[in-house]
Coordinates of C-alpha atoms in Angstrom, one line a residue:
X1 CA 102.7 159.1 15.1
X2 CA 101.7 162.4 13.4
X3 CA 100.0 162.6 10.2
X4 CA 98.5 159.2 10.1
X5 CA 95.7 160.3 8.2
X6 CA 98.1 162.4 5.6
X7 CA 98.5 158.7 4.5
X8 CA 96.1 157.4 1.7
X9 CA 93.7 154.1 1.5
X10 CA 94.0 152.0 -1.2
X11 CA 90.4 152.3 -2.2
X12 CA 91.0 156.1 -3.0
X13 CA 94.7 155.5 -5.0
X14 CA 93.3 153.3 -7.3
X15 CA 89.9 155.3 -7.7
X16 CA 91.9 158.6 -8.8
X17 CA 92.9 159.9 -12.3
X18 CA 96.0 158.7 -12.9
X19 CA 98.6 161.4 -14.0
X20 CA 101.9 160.7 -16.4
X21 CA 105.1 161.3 -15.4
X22 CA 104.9 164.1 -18.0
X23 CA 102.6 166.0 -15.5
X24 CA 104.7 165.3 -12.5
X25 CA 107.7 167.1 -13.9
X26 CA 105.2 169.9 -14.8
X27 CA 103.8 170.2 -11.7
X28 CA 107.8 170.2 -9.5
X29 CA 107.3 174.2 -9.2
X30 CA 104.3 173.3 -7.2
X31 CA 104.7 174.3 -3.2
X32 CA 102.5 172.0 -1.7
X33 CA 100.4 168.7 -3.4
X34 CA 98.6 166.1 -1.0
X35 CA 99.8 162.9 0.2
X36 CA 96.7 161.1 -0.8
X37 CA 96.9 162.4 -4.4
X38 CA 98.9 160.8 -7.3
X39 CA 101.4 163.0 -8.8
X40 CA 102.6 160.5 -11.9
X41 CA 106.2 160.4 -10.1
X42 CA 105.9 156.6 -9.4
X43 CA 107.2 156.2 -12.9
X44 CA 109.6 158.9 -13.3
X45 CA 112.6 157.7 -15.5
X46 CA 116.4 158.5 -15.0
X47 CA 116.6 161.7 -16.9
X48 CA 113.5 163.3 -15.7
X49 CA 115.1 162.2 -12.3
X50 CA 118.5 164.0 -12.6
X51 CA 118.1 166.9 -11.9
X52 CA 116.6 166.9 -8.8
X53 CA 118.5 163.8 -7.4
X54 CA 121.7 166.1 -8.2
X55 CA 120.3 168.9 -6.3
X56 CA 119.7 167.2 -3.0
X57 CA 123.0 165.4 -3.9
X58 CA 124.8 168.4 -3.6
X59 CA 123.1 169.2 -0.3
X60 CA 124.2 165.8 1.0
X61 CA 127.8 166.8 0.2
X62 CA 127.0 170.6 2.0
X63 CA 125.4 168.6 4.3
X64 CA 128.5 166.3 5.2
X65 CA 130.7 168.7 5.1
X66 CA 128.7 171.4 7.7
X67 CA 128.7 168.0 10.2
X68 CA 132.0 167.1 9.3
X69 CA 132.7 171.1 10.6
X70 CA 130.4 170.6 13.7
X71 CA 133.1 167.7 15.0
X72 CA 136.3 170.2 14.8
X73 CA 133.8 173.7 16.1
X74 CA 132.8 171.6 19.0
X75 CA 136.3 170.2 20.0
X76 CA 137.3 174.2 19.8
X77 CA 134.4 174.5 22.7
X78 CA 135.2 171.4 24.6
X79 CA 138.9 172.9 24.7
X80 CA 137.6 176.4 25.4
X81 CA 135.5 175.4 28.1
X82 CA 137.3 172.3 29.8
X83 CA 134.4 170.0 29.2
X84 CA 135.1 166.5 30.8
X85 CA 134.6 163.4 29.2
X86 CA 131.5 163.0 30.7
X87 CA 129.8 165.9 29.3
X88 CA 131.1 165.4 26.0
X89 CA 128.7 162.2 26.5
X90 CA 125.9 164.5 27.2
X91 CA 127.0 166.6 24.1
X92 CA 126.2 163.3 22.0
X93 CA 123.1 162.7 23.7
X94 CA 122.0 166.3 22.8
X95 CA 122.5 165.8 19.3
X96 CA 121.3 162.2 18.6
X97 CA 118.4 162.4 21.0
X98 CA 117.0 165.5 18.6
X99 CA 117.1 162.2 16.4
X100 CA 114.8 160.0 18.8
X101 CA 112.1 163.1 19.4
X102 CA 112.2 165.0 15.8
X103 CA 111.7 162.3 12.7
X104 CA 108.7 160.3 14.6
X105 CA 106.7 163.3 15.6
X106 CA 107.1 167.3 13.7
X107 CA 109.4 166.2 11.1
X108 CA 107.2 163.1 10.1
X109 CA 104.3 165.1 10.2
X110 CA 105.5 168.1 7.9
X111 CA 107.0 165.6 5.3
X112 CA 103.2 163.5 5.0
X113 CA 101.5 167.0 5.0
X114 CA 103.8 169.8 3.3
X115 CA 105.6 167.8 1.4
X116 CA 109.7 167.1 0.4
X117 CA 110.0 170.8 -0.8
X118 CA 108.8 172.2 2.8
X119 CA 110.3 169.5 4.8
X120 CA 114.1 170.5 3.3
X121 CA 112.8 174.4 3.7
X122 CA 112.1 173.5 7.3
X123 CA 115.1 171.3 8.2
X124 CA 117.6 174.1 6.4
X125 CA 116.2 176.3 8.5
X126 CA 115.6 174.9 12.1
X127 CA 119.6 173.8 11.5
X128 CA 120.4 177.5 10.5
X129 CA 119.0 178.9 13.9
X130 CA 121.0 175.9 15.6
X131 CA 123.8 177.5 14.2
X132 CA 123.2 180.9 15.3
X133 CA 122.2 180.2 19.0
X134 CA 126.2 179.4 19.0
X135 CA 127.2 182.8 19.2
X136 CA 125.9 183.5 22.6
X137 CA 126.2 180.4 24.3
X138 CA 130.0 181.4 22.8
X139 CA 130.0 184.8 24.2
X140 CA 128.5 183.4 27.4
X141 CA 130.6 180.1 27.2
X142 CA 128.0 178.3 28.5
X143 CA 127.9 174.5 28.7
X144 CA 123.8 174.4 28.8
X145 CA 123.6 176.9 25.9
X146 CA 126.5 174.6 23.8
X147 CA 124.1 171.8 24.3
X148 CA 120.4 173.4 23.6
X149 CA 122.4 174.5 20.5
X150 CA 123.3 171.4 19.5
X151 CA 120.1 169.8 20.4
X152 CA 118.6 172.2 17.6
X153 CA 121.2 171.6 14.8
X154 CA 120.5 168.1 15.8
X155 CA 116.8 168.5 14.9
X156 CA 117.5 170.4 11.7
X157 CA 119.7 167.7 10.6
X158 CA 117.2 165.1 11.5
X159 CA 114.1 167.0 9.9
X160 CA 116.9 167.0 6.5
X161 CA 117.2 162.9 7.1
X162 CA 113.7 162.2 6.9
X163 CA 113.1 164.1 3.7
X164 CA 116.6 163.3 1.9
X165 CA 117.0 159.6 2.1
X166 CA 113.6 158.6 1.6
X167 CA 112.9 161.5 -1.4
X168 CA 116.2 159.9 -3.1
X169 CA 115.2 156.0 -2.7
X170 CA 111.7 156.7 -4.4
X171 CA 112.8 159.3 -7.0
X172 CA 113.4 157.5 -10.3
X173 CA 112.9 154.0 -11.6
X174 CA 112.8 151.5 -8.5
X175 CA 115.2 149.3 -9.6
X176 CA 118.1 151.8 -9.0
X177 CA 116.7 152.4 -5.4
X178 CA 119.5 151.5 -2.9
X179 CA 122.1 152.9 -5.9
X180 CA 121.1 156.1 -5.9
X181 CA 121.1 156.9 -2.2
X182 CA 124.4 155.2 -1.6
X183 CA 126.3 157.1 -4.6
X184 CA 124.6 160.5 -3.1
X185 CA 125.3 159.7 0.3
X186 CA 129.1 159.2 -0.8
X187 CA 129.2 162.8 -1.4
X188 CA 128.5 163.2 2.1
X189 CA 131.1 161.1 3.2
X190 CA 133.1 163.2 0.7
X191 CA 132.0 166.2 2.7
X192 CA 132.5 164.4 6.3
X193 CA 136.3 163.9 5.0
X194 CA 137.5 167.1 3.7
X195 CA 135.4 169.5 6.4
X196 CA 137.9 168.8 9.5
X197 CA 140.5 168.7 7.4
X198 CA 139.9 172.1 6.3
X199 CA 139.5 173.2 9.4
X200 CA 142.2 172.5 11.1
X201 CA 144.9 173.9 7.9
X202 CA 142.6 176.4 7.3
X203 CA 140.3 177.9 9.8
X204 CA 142.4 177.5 13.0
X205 CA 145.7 177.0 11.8
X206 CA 146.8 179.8 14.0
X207 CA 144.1 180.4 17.0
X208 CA 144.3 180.7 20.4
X209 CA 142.9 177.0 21.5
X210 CA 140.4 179.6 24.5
X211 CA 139.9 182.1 21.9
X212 CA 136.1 181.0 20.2
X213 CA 135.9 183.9 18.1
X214 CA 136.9 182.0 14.7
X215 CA 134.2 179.6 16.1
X216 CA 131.5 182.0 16.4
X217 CA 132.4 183.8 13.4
X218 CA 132.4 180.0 11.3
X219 CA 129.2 179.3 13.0
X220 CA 128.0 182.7 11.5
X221 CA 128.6 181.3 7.8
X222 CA 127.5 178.3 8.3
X223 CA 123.8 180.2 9.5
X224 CA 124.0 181.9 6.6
X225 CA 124.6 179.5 4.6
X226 CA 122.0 177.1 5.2
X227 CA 119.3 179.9 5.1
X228 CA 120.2 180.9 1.6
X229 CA 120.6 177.2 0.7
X230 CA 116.3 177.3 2.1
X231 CA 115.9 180.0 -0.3
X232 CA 117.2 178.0 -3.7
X233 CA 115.1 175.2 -2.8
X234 CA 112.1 177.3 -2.2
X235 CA 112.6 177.9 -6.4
X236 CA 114.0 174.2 -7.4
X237 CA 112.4 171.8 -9.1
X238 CA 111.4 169.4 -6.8
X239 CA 108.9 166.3 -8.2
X240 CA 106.3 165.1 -5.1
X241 CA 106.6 161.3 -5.1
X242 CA 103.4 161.1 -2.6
X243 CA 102.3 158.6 -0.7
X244 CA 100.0 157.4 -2.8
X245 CA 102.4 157.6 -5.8
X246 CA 104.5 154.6 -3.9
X247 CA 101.5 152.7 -2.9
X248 CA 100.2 152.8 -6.8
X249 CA 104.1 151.6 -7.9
X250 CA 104.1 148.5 -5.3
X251 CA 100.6 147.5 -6.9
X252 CA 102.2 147.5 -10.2
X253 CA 104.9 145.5 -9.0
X254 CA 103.5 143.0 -7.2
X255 CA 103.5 140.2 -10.2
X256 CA 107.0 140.0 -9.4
X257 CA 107.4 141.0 -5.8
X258 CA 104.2 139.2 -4.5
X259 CA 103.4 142.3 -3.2
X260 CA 100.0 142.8 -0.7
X261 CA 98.8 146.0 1.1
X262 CA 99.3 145.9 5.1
X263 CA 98.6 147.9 8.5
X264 CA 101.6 149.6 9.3
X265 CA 101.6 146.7 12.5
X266 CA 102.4 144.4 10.5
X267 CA 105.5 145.9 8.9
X268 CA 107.6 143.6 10.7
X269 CA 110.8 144.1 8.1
X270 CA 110.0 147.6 9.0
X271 CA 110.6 147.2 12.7
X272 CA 113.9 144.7 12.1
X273 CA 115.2 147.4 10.3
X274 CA 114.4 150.3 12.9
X275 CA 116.2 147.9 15.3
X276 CA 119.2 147.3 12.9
X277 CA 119.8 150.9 12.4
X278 CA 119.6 151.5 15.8
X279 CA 122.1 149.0 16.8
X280 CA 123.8 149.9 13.9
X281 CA 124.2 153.6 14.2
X282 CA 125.1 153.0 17.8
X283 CA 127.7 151.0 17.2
X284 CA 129.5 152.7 14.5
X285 CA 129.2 156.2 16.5
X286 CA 130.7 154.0 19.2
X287 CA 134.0 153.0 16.8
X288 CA 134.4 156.9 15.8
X289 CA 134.1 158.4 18.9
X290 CA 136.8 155.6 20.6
X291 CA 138.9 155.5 16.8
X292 CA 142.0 158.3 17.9
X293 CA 142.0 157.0 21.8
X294 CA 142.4 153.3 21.0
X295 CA 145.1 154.5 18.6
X296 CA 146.8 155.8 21.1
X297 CA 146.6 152.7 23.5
X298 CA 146.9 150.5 20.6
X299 CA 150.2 151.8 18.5
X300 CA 151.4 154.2 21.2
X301 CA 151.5 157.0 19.7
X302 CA 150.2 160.9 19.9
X303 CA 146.6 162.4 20.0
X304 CA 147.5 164.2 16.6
X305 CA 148.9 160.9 15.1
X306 CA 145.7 159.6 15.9
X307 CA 143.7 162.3 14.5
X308 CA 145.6 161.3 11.2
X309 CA 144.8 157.9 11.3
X310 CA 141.5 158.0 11.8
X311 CA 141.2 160.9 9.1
X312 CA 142.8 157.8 7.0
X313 CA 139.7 155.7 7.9
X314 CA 137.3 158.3 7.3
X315 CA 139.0 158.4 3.5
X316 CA 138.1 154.5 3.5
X317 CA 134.9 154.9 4.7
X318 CA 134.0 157.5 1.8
X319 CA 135.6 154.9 -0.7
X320 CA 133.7 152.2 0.1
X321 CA 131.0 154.2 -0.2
X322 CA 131.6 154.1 -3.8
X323 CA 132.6 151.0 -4.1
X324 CA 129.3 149.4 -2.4
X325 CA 127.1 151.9 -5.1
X326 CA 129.2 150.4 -8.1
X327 CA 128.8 146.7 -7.0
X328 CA 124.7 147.5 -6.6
X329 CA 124.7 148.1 -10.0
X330 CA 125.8 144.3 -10.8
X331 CA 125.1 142.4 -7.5
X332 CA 121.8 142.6 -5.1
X333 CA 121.7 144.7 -2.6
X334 CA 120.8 142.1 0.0
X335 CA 124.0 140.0 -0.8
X336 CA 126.4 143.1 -0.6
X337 CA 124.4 143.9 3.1
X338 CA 125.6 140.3 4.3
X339 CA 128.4 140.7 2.9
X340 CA 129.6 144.3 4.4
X341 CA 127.9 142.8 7.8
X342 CA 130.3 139.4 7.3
X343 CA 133.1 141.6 7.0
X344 CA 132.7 144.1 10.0
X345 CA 132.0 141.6 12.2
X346 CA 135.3 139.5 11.8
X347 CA 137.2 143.0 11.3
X348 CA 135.7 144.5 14.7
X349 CA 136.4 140.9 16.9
X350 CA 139.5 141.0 15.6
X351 CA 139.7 144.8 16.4
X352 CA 139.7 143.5 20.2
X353 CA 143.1 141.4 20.2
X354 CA 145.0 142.8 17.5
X355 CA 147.7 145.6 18.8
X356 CA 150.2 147.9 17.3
X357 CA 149.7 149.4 13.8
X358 CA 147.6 146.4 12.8
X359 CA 145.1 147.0 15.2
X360 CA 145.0 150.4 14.3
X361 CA 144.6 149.1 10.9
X362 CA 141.8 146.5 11.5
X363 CA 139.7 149.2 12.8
X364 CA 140.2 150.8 9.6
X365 CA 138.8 148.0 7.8
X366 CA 135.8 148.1 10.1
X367 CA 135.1 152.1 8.6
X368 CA 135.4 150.9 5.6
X369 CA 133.0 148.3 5.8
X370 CA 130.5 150.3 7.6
X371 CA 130.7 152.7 4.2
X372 CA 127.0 151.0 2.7
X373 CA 125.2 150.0 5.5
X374 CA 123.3 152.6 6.8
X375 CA 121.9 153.7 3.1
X376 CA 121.5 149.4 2.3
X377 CA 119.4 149.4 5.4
X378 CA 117.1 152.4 4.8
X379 CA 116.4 151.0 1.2
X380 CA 115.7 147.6 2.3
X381 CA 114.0 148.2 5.0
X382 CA 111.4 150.5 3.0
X383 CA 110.9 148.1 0.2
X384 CA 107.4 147.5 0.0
X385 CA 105.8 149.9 2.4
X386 CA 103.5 151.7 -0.6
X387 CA 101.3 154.1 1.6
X388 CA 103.4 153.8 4.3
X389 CA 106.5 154.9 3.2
X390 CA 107.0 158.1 4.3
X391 CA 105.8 157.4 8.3
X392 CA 108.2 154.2 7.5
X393 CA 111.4 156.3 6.6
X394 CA 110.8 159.0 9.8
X395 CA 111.0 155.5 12.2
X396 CA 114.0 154.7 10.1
X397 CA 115.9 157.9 10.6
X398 CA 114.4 158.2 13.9
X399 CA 116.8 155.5 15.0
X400 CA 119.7 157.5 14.0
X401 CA 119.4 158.2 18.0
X402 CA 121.5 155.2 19.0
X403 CA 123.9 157.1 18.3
X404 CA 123.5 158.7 21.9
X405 CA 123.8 155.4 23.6
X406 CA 126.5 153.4 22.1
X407 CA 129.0 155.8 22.6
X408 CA 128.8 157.0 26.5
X409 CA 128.7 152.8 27.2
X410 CA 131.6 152.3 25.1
X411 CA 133.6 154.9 26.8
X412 CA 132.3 153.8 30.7
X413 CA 133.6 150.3 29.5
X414 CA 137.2 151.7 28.2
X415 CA 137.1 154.0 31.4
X416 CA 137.5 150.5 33.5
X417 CA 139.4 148.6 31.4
X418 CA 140.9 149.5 28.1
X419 CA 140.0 150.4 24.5
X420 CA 140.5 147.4 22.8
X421 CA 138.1 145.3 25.5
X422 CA 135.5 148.4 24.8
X423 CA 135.0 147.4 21.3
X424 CA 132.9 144.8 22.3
X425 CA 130.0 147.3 22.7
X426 CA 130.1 148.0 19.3
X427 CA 130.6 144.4 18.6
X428 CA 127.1 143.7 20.3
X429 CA 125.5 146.3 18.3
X430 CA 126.9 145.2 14.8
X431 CA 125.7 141.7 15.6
X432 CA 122.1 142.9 15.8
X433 CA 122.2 145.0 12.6
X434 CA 123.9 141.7 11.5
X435 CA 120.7 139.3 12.0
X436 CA 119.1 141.7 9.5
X437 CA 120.7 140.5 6.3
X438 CA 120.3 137.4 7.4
X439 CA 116.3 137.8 7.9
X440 CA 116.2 139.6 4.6
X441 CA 118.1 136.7 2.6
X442 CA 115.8 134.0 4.6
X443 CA 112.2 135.5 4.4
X444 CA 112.2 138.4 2.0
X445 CA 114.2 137.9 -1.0
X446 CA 111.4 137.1 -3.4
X447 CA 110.4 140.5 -2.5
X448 CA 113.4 142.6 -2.6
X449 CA 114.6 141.3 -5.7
X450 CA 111.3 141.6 -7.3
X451 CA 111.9 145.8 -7.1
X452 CA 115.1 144.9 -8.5
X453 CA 114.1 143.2 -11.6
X454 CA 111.0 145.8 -12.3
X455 CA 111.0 148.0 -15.6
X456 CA 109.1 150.8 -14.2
X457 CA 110.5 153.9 -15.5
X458 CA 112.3 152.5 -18.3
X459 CA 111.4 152.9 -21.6
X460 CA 110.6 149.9 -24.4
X461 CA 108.5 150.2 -27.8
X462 CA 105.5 152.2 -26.0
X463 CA 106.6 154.5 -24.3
X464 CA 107.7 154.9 -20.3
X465 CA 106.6 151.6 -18.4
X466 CA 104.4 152.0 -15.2
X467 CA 103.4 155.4 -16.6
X468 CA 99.7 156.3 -17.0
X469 CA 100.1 157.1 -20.6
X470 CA 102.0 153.7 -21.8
X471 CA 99.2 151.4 -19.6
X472 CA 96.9 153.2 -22.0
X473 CA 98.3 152.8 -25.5
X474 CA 99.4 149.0 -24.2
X475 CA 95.7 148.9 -23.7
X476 CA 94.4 150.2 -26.6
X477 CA 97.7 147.9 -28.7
X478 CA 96.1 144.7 -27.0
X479 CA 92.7 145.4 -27.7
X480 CA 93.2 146.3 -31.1
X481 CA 95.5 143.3 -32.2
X482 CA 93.5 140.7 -30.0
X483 CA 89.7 142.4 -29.6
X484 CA 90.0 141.5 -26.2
X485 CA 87.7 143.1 -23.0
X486 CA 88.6 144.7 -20.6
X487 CA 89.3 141.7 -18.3
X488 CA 91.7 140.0 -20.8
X489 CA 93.9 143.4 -21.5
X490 CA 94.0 143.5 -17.1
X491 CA 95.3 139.8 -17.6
X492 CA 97.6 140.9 -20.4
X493 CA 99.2 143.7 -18.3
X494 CA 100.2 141.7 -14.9
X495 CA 103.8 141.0 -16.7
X496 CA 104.5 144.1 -18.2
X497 CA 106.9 145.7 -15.5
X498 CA 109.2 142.5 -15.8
X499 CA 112.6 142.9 -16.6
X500 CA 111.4 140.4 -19.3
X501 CA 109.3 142.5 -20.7

């Protein structure tokens, strides 16, 4: 929506000096560089790709564990404050509609016209005064303030999403795309496991369950925290990957992706994915928030027992994590989508009629499942935009905000019948997101394994491949051993960012 014409035209990338990778590094310090411009970080290779990627891998983890915190500070209010089951739908909604209104509009905008740098400057920040806004709605113990509060950590978090994911998918050689935001978004599952369990052994082993002071005063931190986290990324070395940087790597590419420059309206494996996610999200918000109360029904036992076992599936869900960012390494992406997709959709049907400890368990196997999804679609679903990746990836996490919808239906359906019969919401939103591997193996796999095979930003004889520098010796190489024009070396380079090369 915003910041449509932050995005460059293909006449102006390829009419621009093109800068090395050499320069990109150089110029990270920078605080602001246009969309429209080439920075030279299209062919960034692994190691002048570290550093960075570990840095916003770290705030994935702090990340993960402040929203694993957020689930155990906001049962502390619910308890507090007596909030019924239906307002703790309307908590949701607060939080994952920030996700519907922030990404497409303000947060899109700022990361097409600031920049990376100033979009995780400005999510830290909006989060931070989420987090403060606690202590009076705390002091007040006010229902209406709990949810404004949570509506603006909610934004912050959404403004970090649609600078994270897509900064870490387009940061390094392209190839290694969907492997390096699902290893760094294991670290956040990391975080999302050990914050509640912290909490609760740590934190408020010992409180009052009305007394919110621990609350307010953990709340406090966290506000601090996230501010002077701001600060260290105000002085980090962030590379720009720009617009224009992707739209110039998808050119190179297109040899082996087949690869061809389109209006955003015709991004139609762009919207499948924003529908996927969507469904997707929804659903598995929809298993968590049902997980301890279908224990209960399901193995008879206690609300604390249950809080155990679904900590246990939570530990799953971060191992698969793993698991899925090894297997990229060896096996396509597209193939392990299906595959995770196959498997949570016999695991969650079976979820339905299974009872006792084994259904308990099968629900486990769903978390697990759900581990590379989320990450597999983002990267997938962005494969290909070039100038349109940014606006792409704010639509993307934009539909994070099924996540207020899934749930509250899920729970109006257990409400009449029972828990197990419930799961069939989820089930209709995982056989959506399921269609989607599908489509992708069907109609796009020419393309997405075309990325995959690419050399850009690995080295060979010359130099780094894709980079502005090694197109110019290969140049000069070819037209010194052949005495070939200009036309011929253009002909000679079309295969060069093959794995074959």
């Amino acid at each position: 929506m915003f910041g449509k014409k932050e995005e460059p035209e293909v006449s102006e990338i390829m009419t621009q000096r093109r800068p090395s990778n050499v320069e990109a590094i150089n110029q990270q310090y920078r605080r602001s560089i246009s969309n429209t411009g080439l920075t030279g970080a299209s062919a960034l290779t692994v190691k002048q790709s570290i550093i960075p990627i570990t840095l916003v891998t770290v705030l994935f983890f702090l990340w993960g564990f402040a929203y694993g915190l957020l689930d155990v500070l906001n049962a502390k209010f619910q308890n507090s404050l007596n909030i019924t089951a239906a307002k703790a739908g309307g908590l949701q909604g607060a939080y994952f509609g920030a996700y519907l209104i922030g990404p497409p509009t303000y947060s899109g905008w700022i990361v097409r016209k600031f920049g990376y740098r100033w979009t995780f400057i400005t999510g830290l920040c909006i989060y931070g005064v989420g987090a403060l806004m606690f202590w009076p709605s705390a002091v007040k113990r006010s229902f209406a303030g709990f949810c404004g509060s949570l509506f603006i950590v909610g934004s912050g978090l959404s403004t970090l999403e649609t600078s994270a994911n897509p900064f870490i998918a387009t940061c390094g050689p392209p190839r290694l795309s969907e492997f390096r935001l699902e290893l760094s978004q294991s670290f956040q599952a990391v975080g999302s496991v050990m914050a509640p369990l912290l909490a609760s052994r740590v934190f408020f082993k010992t409180t009052d369950p009305k007394d919110l002071t621990n609350v307010q005063w953990t709340y406090l931190g966290i506000a601090a925290f996230v501010f002077l986290l701001a600060v260290v990324f105000y002085f980090s070395p962030i590379p720009e990957v720009t617009d224009a940087d992707m739209a110039l790597q998808a050119e190179q590419s297109s040899g082996l992706t087949g690869y061809v420059d389109r209006p955003m309206r015709k991004q139609y494996k762009l919207f499948f994915g924003v529908a996927a996610q969507f469904c997707y999200v929804g659903a598995q918000v929809g298993v968590a928030s049902q997980f301890i109360k279908y224990s209960v029904e399901s193995a008879g036992i206690s609300d604390s027992a249950g809080s155990d076992r679904y900590a246990i599936a939570q530990g799953l869900f971060a191992i698969g994590r793993f698991c899925a960012a090894g297997c990229m390494m060896y096996i396509k992406p597209r193939w392990i989508l299906m595959f995770f997709m196959t498997m949570i959709m016999i695991f969650i049907a079976a979820s339905m009629g299974v009872w006792g400890e084994g259904g308990v368990a099968t629900l486990s196997v769903v978390l697990f499942f759900e581990s590379c999804i989320f990450p597999t679609i983002f990267t997938l679903s962005i494969r290909g935009l070039g100038r349109h990746t940014k606006r792409g990836s704010s639509w993307i996490v934009a539909s994070v905000s099924g996540g207020a919808l899934f749930p509250s239906i899920t729970g109006l359906v257990a409400d009449h019948k029972n828990y197990h019969i419930a799961m069939v919401i989820p089930l209709c939103g995982f056989l959506v997101a399921f269609a989607f591997p599908i489509y992708l193996n069907t109609l796009y796999a020419r393309e997405l394994d075309g990325f995959r095979e690419t050399k850009i930003g690995y080295h060979d004889k010359d130099g780094t491949i894709g980079d502005a520098e090694y197109e110019e010796r290969r140049a000069s190489i070819i037209h010194a051993e052949k005495g070939i024009g200009e036309s011929g070396i253009l002909h000679e380079e079309k295969g060069i960012y093959s794995s074959d090369s």
